Amino acid sequence: MIAGVGPALVDYIHSIDEFPKRGGHAVVRYTKKSSGGAGANVIYGLSKYGIECSFYSTIGKDEDAEFFKRSMEGVHLKLAVTHEKTGRVDVYVDKHGERTFFVHPNASGVLKLNLNDDDFKINDLFYLDPFPSMKSLDVHIEIAKKAKEFKKDVILSMSYPYVILGFERLRDLLMYTDIVITSKDEFNLLNVDPEEILRFVEMLILTMGKDGAKALTKDSEFYHPAYKVKVVDTTGAGDSFAVGFLYCYLKGYDLKTCLKIGNFVASYNVQRYGARNFPDLHEVEREIGHDDKYV
């Protein structure tokens, strides 16, 4: 079973034509509500592809909490109530598909997770996604260290909240991590070479938007180009990539196929609004069998 440990969020996605200049205004064309949190999106997506999954997080007592729980049907949930309100993200998306996030941490900023030894026994892999909390890194270090004591694998979604902490602080988590997934833009904020990350982890995955994705190990590098599609909303592009990549990785496919299907699932998602748009499993399996002339 694959365990996700990250924030339980509800996204309010607002469509606008253009981002205004500072002090200006923009008209919201419409708003779509969907469950979010990068780790939650990845776990949900994997569960839809038949992977048994669990998710550990904190939540509120409001309707958004019930909405989130309903959205995670099929996933084993262990959610602690730590605030009146569930974490919320207001996402503004322009006509080019670019987005800006405004995060209300609420419960996702009050970390009182209840993982015990049984949780480490039943899960085979832990997928860690940053919480919007100053305590997030310490919580994840504790979980990753415990996972290693139980000989379990750890995957880190090394997104913006962690890269801005700097490489020196992240080293304490990387030493208990097997795979890092991050965007090239976020990775560049660390100002280190990939080799520095690979001193600690087995694999570094870099997503590069329209330029595709690559996987680096200590002695190899693999690349696959992006699919050429019309982008509507890039919200969740990295999450959907992780779903496709990890599905293939868990099934034992080679890394180039993992990258290909990561890009395929991401390309499907960015053609639609929201972060949880995944192609059906039969489409994924069919694409695995296609050669690269279809990209």
Coordinates of C-alpha atoms in Angstrom, one line a residue:
M1 CA 0.0 0.0 0.0
I2 CA 1.2 3.5 -0.9
A3 CA 0.8 6.2 1.8
G4 CA 0.5 9.9 1.2
V5 CA 1.4 12.4 3.9
G6 CA 0.5 15.9 3.0
P7 CA -2.1 18.7 3.3
A8 CA -5.8 18.0 2.7
L9 CA -7.0 21.0 0.8
V10 CA -10.0 22.2 -1.2
D11 CA -9.3 24.3 -4.3
Y12 CA -11.5 27.1 -5.5
I13 CA -10.4 27.6 -9.1
H14 CA -11.3 31.0 -10.5
S15 CA -11.2 31.6 -14.2
I16 CA -10.1 35.1 -15.4
D17 CA -8.9 36.5 -18.7
E18 CA -5.8 38.3 -17.6
F19 CA -4.0 38.9 -14.3
P20 CA -4.4 42.6 -13.4
K21 CA -1.6 44.9 -12.7
R22 CA -0.9 45.6 -9.0
G23 CA -3.8 47.5 -7.6
G24 CA -6.1 46.6 -10.5
H25 CA -8.9 44.2 -10.8
A26 CA -10.1 41.3 -12.9
V27 CA -13.5 39.7 -13.5
V28 CA -14.0 36.1 -12.4
R29 CA -15.8 34.3 -15.2
Y30 CA -16.7 31.3 -13.1
T31 CA -15.4 29.2 -10.1
K32 CA -14.9 25.5 -9.9
K33 CA -14.5 23.7 -6.6
S34 CA -12.3 20.6 -6.3
S35 CA -10.3 18.7 -3.7
G36 CA -6.6 19.4 -3.8
G37 CA -3.2 19.1 -2.1
A38 CA -0.5 17.7 -4.3
G39 CA 0.0 14.6 -2.3
A40 CA -3.8 14.0 -2.1
N41 CA -4.1 14.4 -5.8
V42 CA -1.3 11.8 -6.5
I43 CA -2.8 9.3 -4.0
Y44 CA -6.3 9.7 -5.5
G45 CA -5.0 9.2 -9.0
L46 CA -3.0 6.1 -8.1
S47 CA -6.1 4.7 -6.4
K48 CA -8.1 5.2 -9.5
Y49 CA -5.5 3.1 -11.4
G50 CA -6.0 0.2 -8.9
I51 CA -3.1 0.9 -6.6
E52 CA -4.1 0.4 -2.9
C53 CA -3.5 3.7 -1.2
S54 CA -3.8 5.5 2.2
F55 CA -3.7 9.2 3.1
Y56 CA -2.7 10.9 6.4
S57 CA -3.5 14.5 7.0
T58 CA -5.3 17.1 9.1
I59 CA -8.7 18.5 8.4
G60 CA -11.4 20.8 9.7
K61 CA -15.1 20.4 10.9
D62 CA -16.7 22.2 8.0
E63 CA -18.4 21.3 4.7
D64 CA -15.0 21.4 2.9
A65 CA -13.9 18.6 5.2
E66 CA -16.8 16.4 4.1
F67 CA -16.2 17.4 0.5
F68 CA -12.6 16.4 0.7
K69 CA -13.5 13.0 2.3
R70 CA -16.0 12.3 -0.4
S71 CA -13.5 13.1 -3.0
M72 CA -11.1 10.5 -1.7
E73 CA -13.4 7.5 -2.1
G74 CA -11.4 4.3 -2.3
V75 CA -8.5 5.6 -0.3
H76 CA -7.9 4.6 3.3
L77 CA -8.1 7.9 5.2
K78 CA -6.6 8.8 8.6
L79 CA -7.5 12.4 9.2
A80 CA -7.0 14.4 12.4
V81 CA -9.3 17.3 13.1
T82 CA -7.0 20.2 14.2
H83 CA -9.0 23.4 13.2
E84 CA -12.5 24.5 12.6
K85 CA -11.8 25.0 8.9
T86 CA -10.2 22.8 6.3
G87 CA -7.2 24.1 4.3
R88 CA -8.3 26.1 1.3
V89 CA -6.5 27.3 -1.9
D90 CA -7.9 30.0 -4.1
V91 CA -6.4 29.4 -7.6
Y92 CA -6.7 32.1 -10.3
V93 CA -6.2 30.8 -13.8
D94 CA -5.9 33.1 -16.9
K95 CA -6.8 32.3 -20.5
H96 CA -3.3 31.0 -21.1
G97 CA -3.6 28.4 -18.4
E98 CA -1.2 30.1 -16.1
R99 CA -2.2 30.1 -12.4
T100 CA -1.5 31.8 -9.1
F101 CA -2.2 30.3 -5.7
F102 CA -3.5 31.9 -2.5
V103 CA -3.3 29.4 0.4
H104 CA -5.4 29.5 3.6
P105 CA -3.6 26.9 5.7
N106 CA -6.3 26.4 8.4
A107 CA -6.2 22.7 9.5
S108 CA -3.4 21.9 7.1
G109 CA -1.2 24.3 9.1
V110 CA -1.9 22.7 12.4
L111 CA 0.0 19.4 12.3
K112 CA -1.0 16.6 14.7
L113 CA -0.7 13.5 12.7
N114 CA -1.4 10.1 14.3
L115 CA 0.9 7.6 12.6
N116 CA 1.7 4.6 14.8
D117 CA 3.8 1.5 14.2
D118 CA 0.9 -0.3 12.5
D119 CA 0.8 2.5 9.9
F120 CA 4.5 1.9 9.0
K121 CA 3.9 -1.9 8.9
I122 CA 1.0 -1.8 6.5
N123 CA 2.3 0.7 4.0
D124 CA 5.2 -0.1 1.6
L125 CA 6.0 3.4 0.4
F126 CA 5.5 6.9 1.8
Y127 CA 4.9 9.9 -0.6
L128 CA 5.6 13.1 1.3
D129 CA 4.1 16.5 0.2
P130 CA 4.9 19.7 2.1
F131 CA 2.2 21.1 4.5
P132 CA 1.8 24.9 4.6
S133 CA 3.3 24.9 8.1
M134 CA 6.7 25.8 9.6
K135 CA 6.7 22.4 11.2
S136 CA 6.2 20.5 8.0
L137 CA 9.9 19.7 7.4
D138 CA 10.4 18.3 10.9
V139 CA 7.3 16.2 10.7
H140 CA 8.4 14.7 7.4
I141 CA 11.9 14.0 8.7
E142 CA 10.4 12.1 11.6
I143 CA 8.1 10.1 9.3
A144 CA 10.9 9.4 6.7
K145 CA 13.3 8.3 9.4
K146 CA 10.7 6.0 10.9
A147 CA 9.9 4.6 7.4
K148 CA 13.5 3.7 7.0
E149 CA 13.5 1.9 10.4
F150 CA 10.7 -0.2 8.9
K151 CA 12.7 -0.6 5.6
K152 CA 10.1 1.3 3.6
D153 CA 10.7 3.6 0.5
V154 CA 10.2 7.3 0.7
I155 CA 9.4 9.6 -2.2
L156 CA 9.6 13.4 -1.7
S157 CA 7.6 15.9 -3.7
M158 CA 10.2 18.7 -3.4
S159 CA 8.0 21.6 -4.2
Y160 CA 8.3 25.4 -3.6
P161 CA 7.7 25.4 0.2
Y162 CA 10.7 23.1 0.7
V163 CA 13.1 24.4 -1.9
I164 CA 12.9 27.9 -0.5
L165 CA 14.3 26.5 2.8
G166 CA 17.6 25.8 1.1
F167 CA 19.6 22.7 0.4
E168 CA 21.3 22.7 3.8
R169 CA 18.0 22.3 5.6
L170 CA 16.7 19.8 3.2
R171 CA 19.7 17.5 3.6
D172 CA 18.2 16.2 6.9
L173 CA 15.2 14.9 4.9
L174 CA 17.0 13.8 1.8
M175 CA 19.1 11.4 3.7
Y176 CA 16.0 9.3 4.4
T177 CA 14.6 9.7 0.9
D178 CA 14.8 7.4 -2.1
I179 CA 13.2 9.4 -4.9
V180 CA 12.8 13.2 -5.4
I181 CA 10.2 14.6 -7.8
T182 CA 10.3 18.3 -8.5
S183 CA 10.0 20.8 -11.3
K184 CA 13.1 22.2 -13.0
D185 CA 12.1 25.7 -12.0
E186 CA 11.8 24.7 -8.3
F187 CA 15.0 22.7 -8.4
N188 CA 16.9 25.7 -9.8
L189 CA 16.0 27.7 -6.7
L190 CA 18.3 25.4 -4.7
N191 CA 21.3 26.5 -6.6
V192 CA 22.9 23.1 -6.5
D193 CA 23.9 20.5 -9.1
P194 CA 21.8 17.4 -9.5
E195 CA 24.8 15.4 -8.3
E196 CA 24.4 17.1 -4.9
I197 CA 20.9 15.6 -4.6
L198 CA 22.0 12.3 -5.9
R199 CA 24.5 12.0 -3.1
F200 CA 21.5 11.3 -0.9
V201 CA 18.8 9.8 -3.1
E202 CA 18.6 7.1 -5.7
M203 CA 16.7 9.1 -8.3
L204 CA 15.9 12.7 -9.1
I205 CA 12.9 13.4 -11.4
L206 CA 12.7 16.8 -13.1
T207 CA 9.5 18.0 -14.8
M208 CA 10.0 20.7 -17.4
G209 CA 6.6 21.6 -18.6
K210 CA 6.5 21.8 -22.4
D211 CA 10.1 20.6 -22.5
G212 CA 9.2 17.2 -21.1
A213 CA 10.8 15.4 -18.2
K214 CA 14.0 13.6 -17.2
A215 CA 15.1 11.1 -14.6
L216 CA 18.6 11.1 -13.2
T217 CA 20.3 8.4 -11.3
K218 CA 23.9 8.2 -10.1
D219 CA 25.1 6.8 -13.4
S220 CA 22.3 7.4 -15.9
E221 CA 20.0 10.0 -17.4
F222 CA 16.7 9.4 -19.2
Y223 CA 14.5 11.9 -21.1
H224 CA 11.1 12.0 -22.7
P225 CA 9.5 14.9 -24.5
A226 CA 6.2 16.5 -23.6
Y227 CA 3.0 15.8 -25.6
K228 CA 1.9 18.7 -27.7
V229 CA -1.5 19.8 -26.6
K230 CA -3.5 23.0 -26.0
V231 CA -3.1 24.0 -22.4
V232 CA -6.2 25.2 -20.5
D233 CA -5.1 25.0 -16.9
T234 CA -1.7 23.9 -15.5
T235 CA -3.0 23.3 -12.0
G236 CA -2.0 19.8 -10.9
A237 CA 0.3 19.2 -13.9
G238 CA 3.1 18.0 -11.7
D239 CA 0.7 15.9 -9.6
S240 CA -0.7 14.2 -12.7
F241 CA 2.8 13.6 -14.0
A242 CA 3.6 11.9 -10.7
V243 CA 0.5 9.7 -11.0
G244 CA 1.5 8.4 -14.5
F245 CA 5.2 8.0 -13.6
L246 CA 4.6 6.2 -10.3
Y247 CA 2.0 3.9 -11.8
C248 CA 4.5 2.6 -14.3
Y249 CA 7.3 2.6 -11.7
L250 CA 5.3 0.5 -9.3
K251 CA 4.4 -1.9 -12.2
G252 CA 8.1 -2.3 -13.0
Y253 CA 8.4 -0.5 -16.3
D254 CA 11.7 1.0 -17.4
L255 CA 12.3 4.7 -16.6
K256 CA 11.7 6.0 -20.1
T257 CA 8.3 4.4 -20.1
C258 CA 7.6 5.9 -16.7
L259 CA 8.5 9.4 -18.0
K260 CA 6.4 8.9 -21.1
I261 CA 3.3 8.0 -19.2
G262 CA 4.0 10.7 -16.7
N263 CA 3.9 13.2 -19.5
F264 CA 0.9 11.5 -21.1
V265 CA -1.2 11.8 -17.9
A266 CA 0.0 15.4 -17.4
S267 CA -0.9 16.3 -21.0
Y268 CA -4.5 15.0 -20.4
N269 CA -4.8 17.0 -17.2
V270 CA -3.7 20.4 -18.5
Q271 CA -6.4 20.3 -21.3
R272 CA -9.0 20.6 -18.5
Y273 CA -9.7 22.8 -15.5
G274 CA -8.7 21.4 -12.1
A275 CA -6.0 19.0 -10.8
R276 CA -7.8 15.7 -10.9
N277 CA -8.4 15.0 -14.5
F278 CA -6.9 11.6 -15.3
P279 CA -7.3 9.4 -18.4
D280 CA -8.9 6.1 -17.9
L281 CA -6.6 3.2 -17.1
H282 CA -7.2 1.5 -20.4
E283 CA -6.0 4.7 -22.2
V284 CA -2.8 4.6 -20.1
E285 CA -2.2 0.9 -20.8
R286 CA -2.8 1.6 -24.5
E287 CA -0.4 4.5 -24.5
I288 CA 2.3 2.3 -22.8
G289 CA 2.2 0.2 -26.0
H290 CA 2.5 3.1 -28.4
D291 CA 5.9 4.2 -29.7
D292 CA 7.2 7.7 -29.5
K293 CA 6.0 8.8 -32.9
Y294 CA 2.6 9.5 -31.2
V295 CA 4.1 12.2 -28.9

